[in-house]
Coordinates of C-alpha atoms and ligand atoms in Angstrom, one line a residue:
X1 CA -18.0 -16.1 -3.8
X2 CA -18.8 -19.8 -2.9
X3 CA -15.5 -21.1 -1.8
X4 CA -16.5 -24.7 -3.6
X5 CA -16.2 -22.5 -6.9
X6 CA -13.0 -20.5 -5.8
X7 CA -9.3 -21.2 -6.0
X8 CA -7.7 -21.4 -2.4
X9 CA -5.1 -23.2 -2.1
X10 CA -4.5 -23.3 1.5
X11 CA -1.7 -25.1 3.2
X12 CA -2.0 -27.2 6.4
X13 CA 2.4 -27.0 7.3
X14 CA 4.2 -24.2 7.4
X15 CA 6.5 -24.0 4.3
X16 CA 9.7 -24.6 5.7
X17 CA 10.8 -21.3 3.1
X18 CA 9.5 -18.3 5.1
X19 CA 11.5 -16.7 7.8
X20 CA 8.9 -14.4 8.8
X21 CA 5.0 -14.9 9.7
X22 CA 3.7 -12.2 7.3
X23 CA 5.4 -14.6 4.1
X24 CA 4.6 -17.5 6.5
X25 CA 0.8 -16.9 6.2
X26 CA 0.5 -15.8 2.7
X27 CA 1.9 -18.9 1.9
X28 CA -0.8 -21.1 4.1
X29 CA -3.8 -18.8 3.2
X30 CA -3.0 -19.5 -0.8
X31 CA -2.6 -15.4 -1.6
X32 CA 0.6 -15.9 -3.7
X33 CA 3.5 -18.9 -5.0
X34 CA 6.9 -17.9 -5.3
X35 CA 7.8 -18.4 -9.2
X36 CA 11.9 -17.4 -9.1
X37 CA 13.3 -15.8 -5.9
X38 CA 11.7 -12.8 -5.1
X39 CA 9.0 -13.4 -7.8
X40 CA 5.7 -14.1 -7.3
X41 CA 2.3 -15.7 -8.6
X42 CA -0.4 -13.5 -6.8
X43 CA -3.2 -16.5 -6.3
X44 CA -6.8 -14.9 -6.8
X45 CA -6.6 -14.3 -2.4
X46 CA -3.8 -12.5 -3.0
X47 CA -4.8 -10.7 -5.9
X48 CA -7.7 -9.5 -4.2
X49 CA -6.0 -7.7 -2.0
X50 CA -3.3 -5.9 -3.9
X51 CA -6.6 -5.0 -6.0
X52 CA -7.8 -3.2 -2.8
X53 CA -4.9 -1.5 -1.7
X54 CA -4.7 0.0 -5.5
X55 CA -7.6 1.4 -4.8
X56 CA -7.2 3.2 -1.7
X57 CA -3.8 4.5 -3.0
X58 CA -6.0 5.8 -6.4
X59 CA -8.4 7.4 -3.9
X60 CA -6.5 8.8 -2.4
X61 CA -4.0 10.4 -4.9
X62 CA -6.8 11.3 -7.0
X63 CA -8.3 13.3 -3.7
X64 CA -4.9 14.9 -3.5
X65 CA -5.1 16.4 -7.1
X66 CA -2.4 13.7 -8.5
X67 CA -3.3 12.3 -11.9
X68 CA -2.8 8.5 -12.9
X69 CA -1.4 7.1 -16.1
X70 CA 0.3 4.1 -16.8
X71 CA 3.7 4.0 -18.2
X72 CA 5.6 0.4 -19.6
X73 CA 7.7 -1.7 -17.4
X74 CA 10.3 -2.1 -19.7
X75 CA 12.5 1.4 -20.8
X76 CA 15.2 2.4 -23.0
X77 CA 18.8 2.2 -21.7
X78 CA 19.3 6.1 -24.0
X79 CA 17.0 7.9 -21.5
X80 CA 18.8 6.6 -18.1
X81 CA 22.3 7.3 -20.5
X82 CA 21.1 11.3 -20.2
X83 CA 20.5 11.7 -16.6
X84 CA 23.3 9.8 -16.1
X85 CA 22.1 6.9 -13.8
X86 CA 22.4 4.0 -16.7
X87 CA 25.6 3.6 -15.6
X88 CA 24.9 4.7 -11.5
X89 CA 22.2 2.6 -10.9
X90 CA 24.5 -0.7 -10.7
X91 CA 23.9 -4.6 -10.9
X92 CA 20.4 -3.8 -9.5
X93 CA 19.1 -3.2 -12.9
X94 CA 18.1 -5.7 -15.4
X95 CA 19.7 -5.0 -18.1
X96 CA 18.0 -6.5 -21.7
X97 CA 19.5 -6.1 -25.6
X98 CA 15.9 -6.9 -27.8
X99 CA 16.5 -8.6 -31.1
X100 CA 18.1 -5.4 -32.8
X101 CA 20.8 -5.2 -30.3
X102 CA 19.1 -2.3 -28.3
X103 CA 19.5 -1.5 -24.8
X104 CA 16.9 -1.8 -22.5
X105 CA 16.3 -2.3 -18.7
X106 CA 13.4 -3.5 -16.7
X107 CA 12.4 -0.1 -14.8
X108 CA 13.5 -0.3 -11.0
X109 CA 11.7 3.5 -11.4
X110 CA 10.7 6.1 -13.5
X111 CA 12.4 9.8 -13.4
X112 CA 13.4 9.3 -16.7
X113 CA 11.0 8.2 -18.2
X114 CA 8.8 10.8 -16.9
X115 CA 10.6 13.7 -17.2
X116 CA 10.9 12.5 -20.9
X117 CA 6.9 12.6 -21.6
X118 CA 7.1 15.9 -20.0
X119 CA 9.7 18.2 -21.7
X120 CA 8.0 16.2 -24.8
X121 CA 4.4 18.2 -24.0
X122 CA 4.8 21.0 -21.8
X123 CA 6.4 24.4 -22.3
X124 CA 4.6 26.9 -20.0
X125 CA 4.4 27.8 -16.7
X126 CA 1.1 27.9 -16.7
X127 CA 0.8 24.1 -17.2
X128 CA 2.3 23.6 -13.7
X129 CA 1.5 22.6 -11.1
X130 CA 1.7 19.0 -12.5
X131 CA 1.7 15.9 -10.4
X132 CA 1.5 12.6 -12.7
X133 CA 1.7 8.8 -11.0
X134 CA 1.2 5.5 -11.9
X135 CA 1.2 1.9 -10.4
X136 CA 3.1 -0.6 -12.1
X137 CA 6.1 -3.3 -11.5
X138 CA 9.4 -2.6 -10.7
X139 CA 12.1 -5.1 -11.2
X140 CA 15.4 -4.4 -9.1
X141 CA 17.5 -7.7 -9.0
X142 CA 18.1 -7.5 -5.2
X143 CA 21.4 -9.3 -4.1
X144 CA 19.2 -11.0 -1.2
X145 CA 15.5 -11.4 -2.2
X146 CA 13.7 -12.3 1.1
X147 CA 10.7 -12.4 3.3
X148 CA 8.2 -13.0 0.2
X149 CA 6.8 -9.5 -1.0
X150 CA 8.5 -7.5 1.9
X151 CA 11.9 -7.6 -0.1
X152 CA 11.1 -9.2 -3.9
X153 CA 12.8 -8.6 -7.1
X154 CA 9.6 -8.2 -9.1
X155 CA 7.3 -6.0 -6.6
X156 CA 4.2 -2.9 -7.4
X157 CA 4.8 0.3 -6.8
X158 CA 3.1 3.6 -6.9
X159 CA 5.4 6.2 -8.3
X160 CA 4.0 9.6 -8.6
X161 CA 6.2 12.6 -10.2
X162 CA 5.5 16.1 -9.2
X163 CA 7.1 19.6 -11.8
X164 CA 6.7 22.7 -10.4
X165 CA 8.4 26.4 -11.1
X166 CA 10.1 27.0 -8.0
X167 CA 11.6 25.3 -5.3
X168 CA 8.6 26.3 -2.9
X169 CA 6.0 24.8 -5.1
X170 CA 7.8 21.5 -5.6
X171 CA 7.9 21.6 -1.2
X172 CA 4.2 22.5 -1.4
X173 CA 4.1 19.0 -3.5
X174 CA 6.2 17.6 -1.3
X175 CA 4.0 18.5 1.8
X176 CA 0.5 17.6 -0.2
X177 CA 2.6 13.8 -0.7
X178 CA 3.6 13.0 3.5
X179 CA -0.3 14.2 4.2
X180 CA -1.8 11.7 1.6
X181 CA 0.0 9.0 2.0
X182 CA -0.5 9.0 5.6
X183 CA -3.9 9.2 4.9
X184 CA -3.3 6.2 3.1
X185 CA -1.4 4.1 5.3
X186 CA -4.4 4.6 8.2
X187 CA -7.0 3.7 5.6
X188 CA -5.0 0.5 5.4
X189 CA -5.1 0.4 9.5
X190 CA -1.6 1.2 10.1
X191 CA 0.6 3.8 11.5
X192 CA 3.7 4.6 9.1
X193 CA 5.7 7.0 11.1
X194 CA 7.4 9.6 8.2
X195 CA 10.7 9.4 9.3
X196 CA 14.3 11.2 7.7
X197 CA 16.4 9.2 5.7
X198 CA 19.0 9.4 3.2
X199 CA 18.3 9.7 -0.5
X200 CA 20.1 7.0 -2.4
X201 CA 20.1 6.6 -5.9
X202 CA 17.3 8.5 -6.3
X203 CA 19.5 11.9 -5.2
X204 CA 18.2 15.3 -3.7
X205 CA 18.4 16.2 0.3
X206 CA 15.1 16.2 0.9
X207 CA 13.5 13.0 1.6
X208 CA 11.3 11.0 4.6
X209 CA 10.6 7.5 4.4
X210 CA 7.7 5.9 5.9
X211 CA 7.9 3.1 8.4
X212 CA 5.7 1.0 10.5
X213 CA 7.5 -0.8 13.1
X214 CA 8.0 -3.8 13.6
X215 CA 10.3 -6.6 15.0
X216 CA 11.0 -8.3 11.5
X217 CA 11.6 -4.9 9.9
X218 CA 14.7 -4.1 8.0
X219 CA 15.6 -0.6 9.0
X220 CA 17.0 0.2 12.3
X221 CA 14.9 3.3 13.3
X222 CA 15.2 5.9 16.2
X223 CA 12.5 7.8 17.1
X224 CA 10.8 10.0 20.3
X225 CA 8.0 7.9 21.6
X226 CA 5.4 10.8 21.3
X227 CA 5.5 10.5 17.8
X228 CA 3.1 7.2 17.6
X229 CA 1.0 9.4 19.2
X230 CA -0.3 11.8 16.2
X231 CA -2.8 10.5 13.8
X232 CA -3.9 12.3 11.0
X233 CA -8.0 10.3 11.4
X234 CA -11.2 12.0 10.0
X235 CA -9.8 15.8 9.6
X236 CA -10.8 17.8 6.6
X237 CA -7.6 18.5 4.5
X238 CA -7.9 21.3 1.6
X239 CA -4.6 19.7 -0.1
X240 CA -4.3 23.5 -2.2
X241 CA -3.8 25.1 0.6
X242 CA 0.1 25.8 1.4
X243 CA -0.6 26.5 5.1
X244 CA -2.3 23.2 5.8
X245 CA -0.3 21.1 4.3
X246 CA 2.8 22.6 6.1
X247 CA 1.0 22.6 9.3
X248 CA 0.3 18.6 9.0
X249 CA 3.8 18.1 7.7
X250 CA 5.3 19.9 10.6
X251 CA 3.4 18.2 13.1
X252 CA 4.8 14.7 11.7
X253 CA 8.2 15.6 11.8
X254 CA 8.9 18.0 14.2
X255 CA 9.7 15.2 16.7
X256 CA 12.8 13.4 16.1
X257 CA 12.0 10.3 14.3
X258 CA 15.0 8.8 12.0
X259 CA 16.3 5.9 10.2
X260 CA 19.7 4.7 11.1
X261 CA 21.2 6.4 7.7
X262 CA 20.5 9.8 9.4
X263 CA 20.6 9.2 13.1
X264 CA 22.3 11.4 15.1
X265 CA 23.3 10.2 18.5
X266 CA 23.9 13.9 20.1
X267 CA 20.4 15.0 19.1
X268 CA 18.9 12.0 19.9
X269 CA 20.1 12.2 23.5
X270 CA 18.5 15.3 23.8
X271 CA 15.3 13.3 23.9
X272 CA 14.3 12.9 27.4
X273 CA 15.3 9.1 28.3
X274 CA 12.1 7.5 29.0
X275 CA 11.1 9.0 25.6
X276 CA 14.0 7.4 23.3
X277 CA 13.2 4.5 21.5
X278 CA 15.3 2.5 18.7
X279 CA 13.4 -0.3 17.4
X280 CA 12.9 -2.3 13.6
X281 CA 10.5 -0.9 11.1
X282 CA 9.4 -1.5 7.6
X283 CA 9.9 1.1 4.8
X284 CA 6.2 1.0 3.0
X285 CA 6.8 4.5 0.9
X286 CA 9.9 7.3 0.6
X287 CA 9.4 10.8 -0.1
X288 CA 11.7 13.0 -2.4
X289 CA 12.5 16.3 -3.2
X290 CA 15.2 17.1 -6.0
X291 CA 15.5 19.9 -7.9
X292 CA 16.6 20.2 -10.9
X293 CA 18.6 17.0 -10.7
X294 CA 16.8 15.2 -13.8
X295 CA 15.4 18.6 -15.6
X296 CA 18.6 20.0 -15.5
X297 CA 20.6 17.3 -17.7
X298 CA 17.0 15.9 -19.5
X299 CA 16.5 19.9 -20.5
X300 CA 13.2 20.2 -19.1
X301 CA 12.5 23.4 -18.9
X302 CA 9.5 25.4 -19.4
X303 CA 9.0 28.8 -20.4
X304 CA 8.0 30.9 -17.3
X305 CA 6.8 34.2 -16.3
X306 CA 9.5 36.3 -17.9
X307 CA 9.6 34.3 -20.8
X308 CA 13.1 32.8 -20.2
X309 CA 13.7 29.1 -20.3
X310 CA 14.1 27.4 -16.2
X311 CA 14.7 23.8 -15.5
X312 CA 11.8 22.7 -13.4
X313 CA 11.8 21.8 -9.6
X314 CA 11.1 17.6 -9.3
X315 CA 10.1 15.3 -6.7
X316 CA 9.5 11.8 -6.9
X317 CA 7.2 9.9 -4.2
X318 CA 6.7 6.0 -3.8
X319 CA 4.5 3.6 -2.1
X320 CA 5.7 -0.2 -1.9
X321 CA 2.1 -1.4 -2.7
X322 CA 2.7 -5.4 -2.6
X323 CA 5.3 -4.7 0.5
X324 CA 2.3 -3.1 2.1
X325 CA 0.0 -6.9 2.5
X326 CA 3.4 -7.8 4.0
X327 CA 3.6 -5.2 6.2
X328 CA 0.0 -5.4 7.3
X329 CA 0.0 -8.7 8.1
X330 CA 3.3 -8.2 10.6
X331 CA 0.8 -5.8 12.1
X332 CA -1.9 -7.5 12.6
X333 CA -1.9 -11.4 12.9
X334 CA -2.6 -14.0 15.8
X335 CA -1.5 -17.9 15.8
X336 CA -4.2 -18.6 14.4
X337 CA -3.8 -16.2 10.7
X338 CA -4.2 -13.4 9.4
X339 CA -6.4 -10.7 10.8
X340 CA -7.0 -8.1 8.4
X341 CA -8.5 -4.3 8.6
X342 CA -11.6 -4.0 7.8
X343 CA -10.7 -1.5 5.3
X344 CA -8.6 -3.8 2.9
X345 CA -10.2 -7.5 3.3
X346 CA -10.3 -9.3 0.5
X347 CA -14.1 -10.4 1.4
X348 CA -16.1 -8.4 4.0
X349 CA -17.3 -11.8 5.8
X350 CA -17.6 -15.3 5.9
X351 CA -20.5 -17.5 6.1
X352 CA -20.0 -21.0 7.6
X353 CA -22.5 -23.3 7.2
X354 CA -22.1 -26.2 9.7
X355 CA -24.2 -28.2 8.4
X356 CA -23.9 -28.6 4.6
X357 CA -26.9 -30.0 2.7
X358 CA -29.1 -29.2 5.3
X359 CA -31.9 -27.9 3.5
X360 CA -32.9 -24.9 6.2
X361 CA -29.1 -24.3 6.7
X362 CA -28.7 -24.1 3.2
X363 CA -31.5 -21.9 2.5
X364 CA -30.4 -19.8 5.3
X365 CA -27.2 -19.6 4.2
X366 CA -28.0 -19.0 0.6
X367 CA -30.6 -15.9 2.0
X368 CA -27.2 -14.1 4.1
X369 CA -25.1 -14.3 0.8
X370 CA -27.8 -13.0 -1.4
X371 CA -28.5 -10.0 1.3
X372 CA -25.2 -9.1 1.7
X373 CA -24.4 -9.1 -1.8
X374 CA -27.5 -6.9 -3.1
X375 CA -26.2 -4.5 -0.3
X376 CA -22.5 -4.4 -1.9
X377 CA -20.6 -6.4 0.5
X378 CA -18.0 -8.9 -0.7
X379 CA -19.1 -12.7 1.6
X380 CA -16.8 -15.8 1.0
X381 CA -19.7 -18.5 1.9
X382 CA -17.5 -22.1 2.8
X383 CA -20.7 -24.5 1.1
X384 CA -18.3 -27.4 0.7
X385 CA -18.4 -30.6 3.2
X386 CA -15.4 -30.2 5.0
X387 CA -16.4 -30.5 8.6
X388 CA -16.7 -27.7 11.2
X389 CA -13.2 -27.2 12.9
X390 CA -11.7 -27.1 9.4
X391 CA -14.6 -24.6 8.2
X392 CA -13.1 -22.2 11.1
X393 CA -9.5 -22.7 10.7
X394 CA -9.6 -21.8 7.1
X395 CA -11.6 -18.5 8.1
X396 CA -9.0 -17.6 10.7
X397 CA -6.0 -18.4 8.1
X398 CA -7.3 -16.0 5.7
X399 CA -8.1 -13.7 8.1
X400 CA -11.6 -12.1 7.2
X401 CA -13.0 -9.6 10.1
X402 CA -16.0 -11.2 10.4
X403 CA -17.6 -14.7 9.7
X404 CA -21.1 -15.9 10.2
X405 CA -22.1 -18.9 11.4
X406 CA -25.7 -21.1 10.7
X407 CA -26.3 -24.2 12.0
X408 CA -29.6 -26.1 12.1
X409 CA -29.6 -25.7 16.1
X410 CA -29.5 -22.0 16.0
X411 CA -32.0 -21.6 12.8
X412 CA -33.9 -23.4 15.2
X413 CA -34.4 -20.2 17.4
X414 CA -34.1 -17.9 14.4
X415 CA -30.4 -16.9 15.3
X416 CA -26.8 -17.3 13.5
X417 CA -24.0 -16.4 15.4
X418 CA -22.0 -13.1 14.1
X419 CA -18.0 -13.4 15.3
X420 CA -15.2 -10.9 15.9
X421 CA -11.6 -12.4 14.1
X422 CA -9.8 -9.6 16.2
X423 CA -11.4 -10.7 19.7
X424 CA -13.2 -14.1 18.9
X425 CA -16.5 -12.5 20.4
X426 CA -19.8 -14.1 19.4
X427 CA -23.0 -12.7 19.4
X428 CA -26.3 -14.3 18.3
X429 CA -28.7 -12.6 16.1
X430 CA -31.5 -13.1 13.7
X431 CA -30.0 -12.9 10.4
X432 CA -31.5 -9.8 9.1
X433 CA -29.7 -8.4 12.1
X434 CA -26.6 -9.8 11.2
X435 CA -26.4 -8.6 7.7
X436 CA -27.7 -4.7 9.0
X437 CA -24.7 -5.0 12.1
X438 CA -22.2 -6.0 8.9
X439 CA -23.3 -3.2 6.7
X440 CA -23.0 -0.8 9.9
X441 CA -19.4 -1.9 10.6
X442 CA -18.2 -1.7 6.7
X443 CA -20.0 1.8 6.0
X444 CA -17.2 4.1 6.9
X445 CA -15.2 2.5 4.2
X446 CA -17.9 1.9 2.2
X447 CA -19.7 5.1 2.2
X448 CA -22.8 3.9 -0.2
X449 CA -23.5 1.8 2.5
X450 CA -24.3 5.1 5.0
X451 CA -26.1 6.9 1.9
X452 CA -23.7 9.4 1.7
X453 CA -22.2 10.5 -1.9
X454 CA -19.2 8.2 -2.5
X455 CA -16.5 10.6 -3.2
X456 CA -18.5 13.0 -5.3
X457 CA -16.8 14.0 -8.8
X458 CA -13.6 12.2 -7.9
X459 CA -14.7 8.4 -7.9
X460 CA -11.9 6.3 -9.3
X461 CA -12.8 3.4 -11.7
X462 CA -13.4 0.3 -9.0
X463 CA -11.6 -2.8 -9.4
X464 CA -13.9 -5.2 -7.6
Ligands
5CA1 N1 11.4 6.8 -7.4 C1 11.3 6.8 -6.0 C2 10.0 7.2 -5.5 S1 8.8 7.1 -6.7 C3 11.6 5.4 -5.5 O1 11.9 4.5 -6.3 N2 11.6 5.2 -4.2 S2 12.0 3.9 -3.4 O2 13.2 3.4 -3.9 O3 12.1 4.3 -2.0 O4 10.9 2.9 -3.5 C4 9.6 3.2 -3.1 C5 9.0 2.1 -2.2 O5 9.0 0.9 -2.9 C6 9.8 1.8 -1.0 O6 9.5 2.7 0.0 C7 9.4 0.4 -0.6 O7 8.2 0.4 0.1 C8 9.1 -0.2 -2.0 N3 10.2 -1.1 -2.4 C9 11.5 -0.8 -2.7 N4 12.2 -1.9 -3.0 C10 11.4 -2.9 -2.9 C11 11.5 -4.3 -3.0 N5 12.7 -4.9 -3.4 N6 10.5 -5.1 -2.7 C12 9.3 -4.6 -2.3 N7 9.1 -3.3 -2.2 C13 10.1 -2.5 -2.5

C-alpha cells in the first residue's frame, strides 16, 4: 500500500477521551473512531488488524478440529424464553420488538441459538463429537463502556460450542479449547495465563478465564509466580488424543493462578512468599464447561448407544477478538506508539523514502515495494512529501516491526538502512539484502515464505 493512496487518519494530540494508552494509540494511529459509547468505526488500520487476528483464531480452531459457521447477530427473544435466561440475562441485553411486535435481542452470545440448530439436525451419537464456532458481534449494553475496545458495547467475539455424550468427552473438549487458545494467544505474542474464575451468566462450575497482565487490567488476579514461566511454543499437539490434551491442561493450571471471584486466601498463603503475586490482568477469552444446563431444558438429546434419548454434555468457549488489539497494545508499546508482533502487523514493513521525487530514491523505493510484494509480504511505502522526522513518527505511531529507509546518500553506496521498532537498531544493507533479511524474519508466520506446505489440507480461506 502507498500511504498517499491510503486512509490514515493519524492524530498529532492525544484525544483528551482515553484513559488508557492501548485506546490512547488507536486513536492517534487512525485504527478506529468511537461512533456511540462503546461503539466503534474500525478505520481501514484498524480493520486490518482485527482481519489478522481472525485469522489466527480460524487457524487455529480449524487445527483443533472446530468447525466455523456464521450465525446472525440479532436472535429471537422465544429461544432465550426456553433456557430460561431471556429473563436472567438483565439490562445487559438489547432488547428490540421488529414491526410485528416480535421480541428480539441483539445476541450478547449464543447457547441458544446453537443448541437450537443442533437438536434441529442431529439425533445420534455417532454424530458427536461436534465442536461448531463462529466469529461475529456481540452487543451487551455495559453500564460503563470504557477504555475503547477493552470494554465496548458492540465488540467481536469467537464463540465456539462443543456437544458431546458424556461428561468426559465434553472435558476432553474442554481440554482441546485451554491448549488452542493458548496457542493462540502466543501466536499473537502474548502470554494469557488460564486462570479459575467464576461462571456468571453463562452457568456450569467448570470454567478458566484467560488473562494477560497488566497494570490497566480490570480483574484483580492472584497467581504463583512460576506460572509465567510455561509456554506452550513450537510443540507438536495431536488435539484427539485425551492424554495430551490433559497433560497440557494440567501443566497450565496445576499452579495456583486465580481471579479475585475465586481466590482463596488460605490456599494462596500456601504459596511460598516470594512466589505470591496479586496483580491486574485483562480477560482476552473464558472457558466453560456445563452440562446439560441448555440441552436439558432446550431437549437436546440424542439417541445414544442403548438407543435411549440423553441430554448432551455442553461447553461454551470465547475469545474477546477486538479486546485482543487492546490488550496487545498494553503489552507491547513505547512513548513513541505502538509496537506490534510480528505475527499480527497490519503491514510487514515500512518503506520511507527521505527524499520524495528523487528519481533514484524513487526508483529504489518503487524496486523494495515491488520485491517484497511478489514475495507476499504486506509494505506500507510513505511516498508522500511530508518531511523526514514526520515520515518516522508516523511509522513509530502505527507501530510496524520493521521500516526501511532510502535516501539518496545511502543509494549512493548501494545501501538502505533496515530498522528494529522494538530496539531502534539500524543496520545498512544493499536492498536485495534487506528484502531476503525481511522474508527471513516473517517466515515462521508465514510459512510459504520458508517453502514449507502452509498448513496442508486445513488452510482457512485468507482474508488479506
Ligand atoms: N458464551 C461464552 C463463551 S463463548 C461467553 O460469552 N463468554 S464471555 O462472556 O466470557 O465472553 C468471552 C470473551 O469476550 C471475554 O473473555 C472477553 O475477552 C470478551 N468480552 C466480553 N465482554 C466484552 C466487552 N464488553 N467488550 C469487549 N470484549 C468483551
Amino acid at each position: 500500500m502507498r500511504l498517499s493512496r491510503y486512509f490514515l487518519p493519524v492524530l498529532k494530540e492525544n484525544p483528551s477521551e482515553a484513559q488508557i494508552v492501548s485506546h490512547r494509540l488507536m486513536l492517534r494511529a487512525g485504527m478506529i473512531k468511537q461512533a456511540q459509547a462503546g461503539i466503534y468505526s474500525w478505520l481501514p488500520l484498524g480493520f486490518k488488524v482485527l482481519r489478522k487476528l481472525e485469522n489466527i483464531v480460524h487457524e487455529e480452531q480449524i487445527r483443533a478440529g472446530h468447525i466455523p459457521m456464521l450465525m446472525p447477530t440479532l436472535q429471537s427473544a422465544d429461544l432465550w424464553r426456553e433456557s430460561g435466561r431471556y429473563d436472567d440475562y438483565g439490562e445487559e441485553m438489547l432488547r428490540i420488538t421488529d414491526r410485528h411486535g416480535r421480541d428480539m435481542l441483539f445476541g450478547p452470545t449464543n447457547e441458544e441459538l446453537i443448541t437450537d440448530i443442533f437438536r434441529g439436525h442431529v439425533s445420534s451419537y455417532k454424530d458427536l463429537p461436534l465442536t461448531l464456532y463462529h466469529i461475529q458481534w456481540k452487543f451487551r449494553d455495559e453500564i460503563r463502556p470504557r477504555f475503547g475496545v477493552m470494554r465496548g458495547r458492540e465488540f467481536l467475539m469467537k464463540d465456539g460450542y462443543n456437544f458431546d455424550l458424556t461428561k468426559e468427552d465434553a472435558l476432553h473438549s474442554y481440554n482441546r479449547h485451554l491448549v488452542s487458545y493458548i496457542r493462540t494467544y502466543e501466536r499473537m505474542g502474548l502470554q494469557a495465563i488460564p486462570m479459575r474464575a467464576d461462571s456468571g451468566p453463562i452457568g456450569g462450575d467448570d470454567t478458566h478465564e484467560f488473562l494477560v497482565l497488566a497494570e490497566t487490567g480490570e480483574s484483580e488476579v492472584f497467581y504463583d509466580s512460576k506460572v509465567t514461566d510455561i509456554r506452550l511454543g513450537e510443540r507438536e499437539i495431536n488435539y484427539d488424543s485425551v492424554e495430551q490434551c490433559r497433560a497440557v491442561m494440567e501443566e497450565f493450571t496445576s499452579l495456583y493462578a486465580r481471579t479475585d471471584e475465586t481466590h482463596d486466601e488460605a490456599v494462596f498463603n500456601q504459596i511460598p512468599e516470594e512466589r505470591r503475586r496479586s496483580a491486574r490482568g485483562i480477560e482476552v477469552g473464558q472457558i466453560f464447561y456445563f452440562g446439560t444446563k441448555y440441552s436439558d431444558p432446550m431437549g437436546a438429546t440424542v439417541q445414544g448407544p442403548d438407543g435411549k434419548p440423553v441430554p448432551v454434555h455442553m461447553g461454551s468457549h470465547g475469545i474477546g477478538v477486538s479486546r485482543l488489539i487492546g490488550a496487545i497494545i498494553e503489552a507491547s508499546h513505547d512513548d513513541k506508539g505502538i509496537i506490534w508482533p510480528e505475527g499480527v502487523t497490519p503491514f510487514h514493513c515500512g518503506i520511507v523514502n527521505l527524499k520524495q521525487g528523487d528519481a533514484e530514491a524513487d526508483a529504489a523505493c518503487d524496486q523494495l515495494y515491488a520485491a517484497l510484494t511478489a514475495i507476499g509480504l504486506e509494505p506500507l511505502y510513505d511516498d508522500t512529501n511530508e518531511r523526514a522526522g514526520g515520515k518516522f513518527a508516523t511509522m513509530d505511531l502505527i507501530g510496524l516491526p520493521w521500516r526501511i529507509t532510502v535516501g539518496p546518500r545511502g543509494l549512493k553506496n548501494g545501501v538502505v538502512e533496515l530498522t528494529s521498532r522494538k530496539t531502534g537498531e539500524s543496520v545498512e544493507l544493499s536492498p536485495e539484502e534487506a528484502v531476503k533479511k525481511v522474508a527471513e524474519i516473517y517466515a515462521p508466520h508465514h510459512p510459504h515464505l520458508a517453502r514449507e506446505e502452509p498448513m496442508a489440507g486445513r488452510s482457512f480461506h485468507t482474508w488479506l
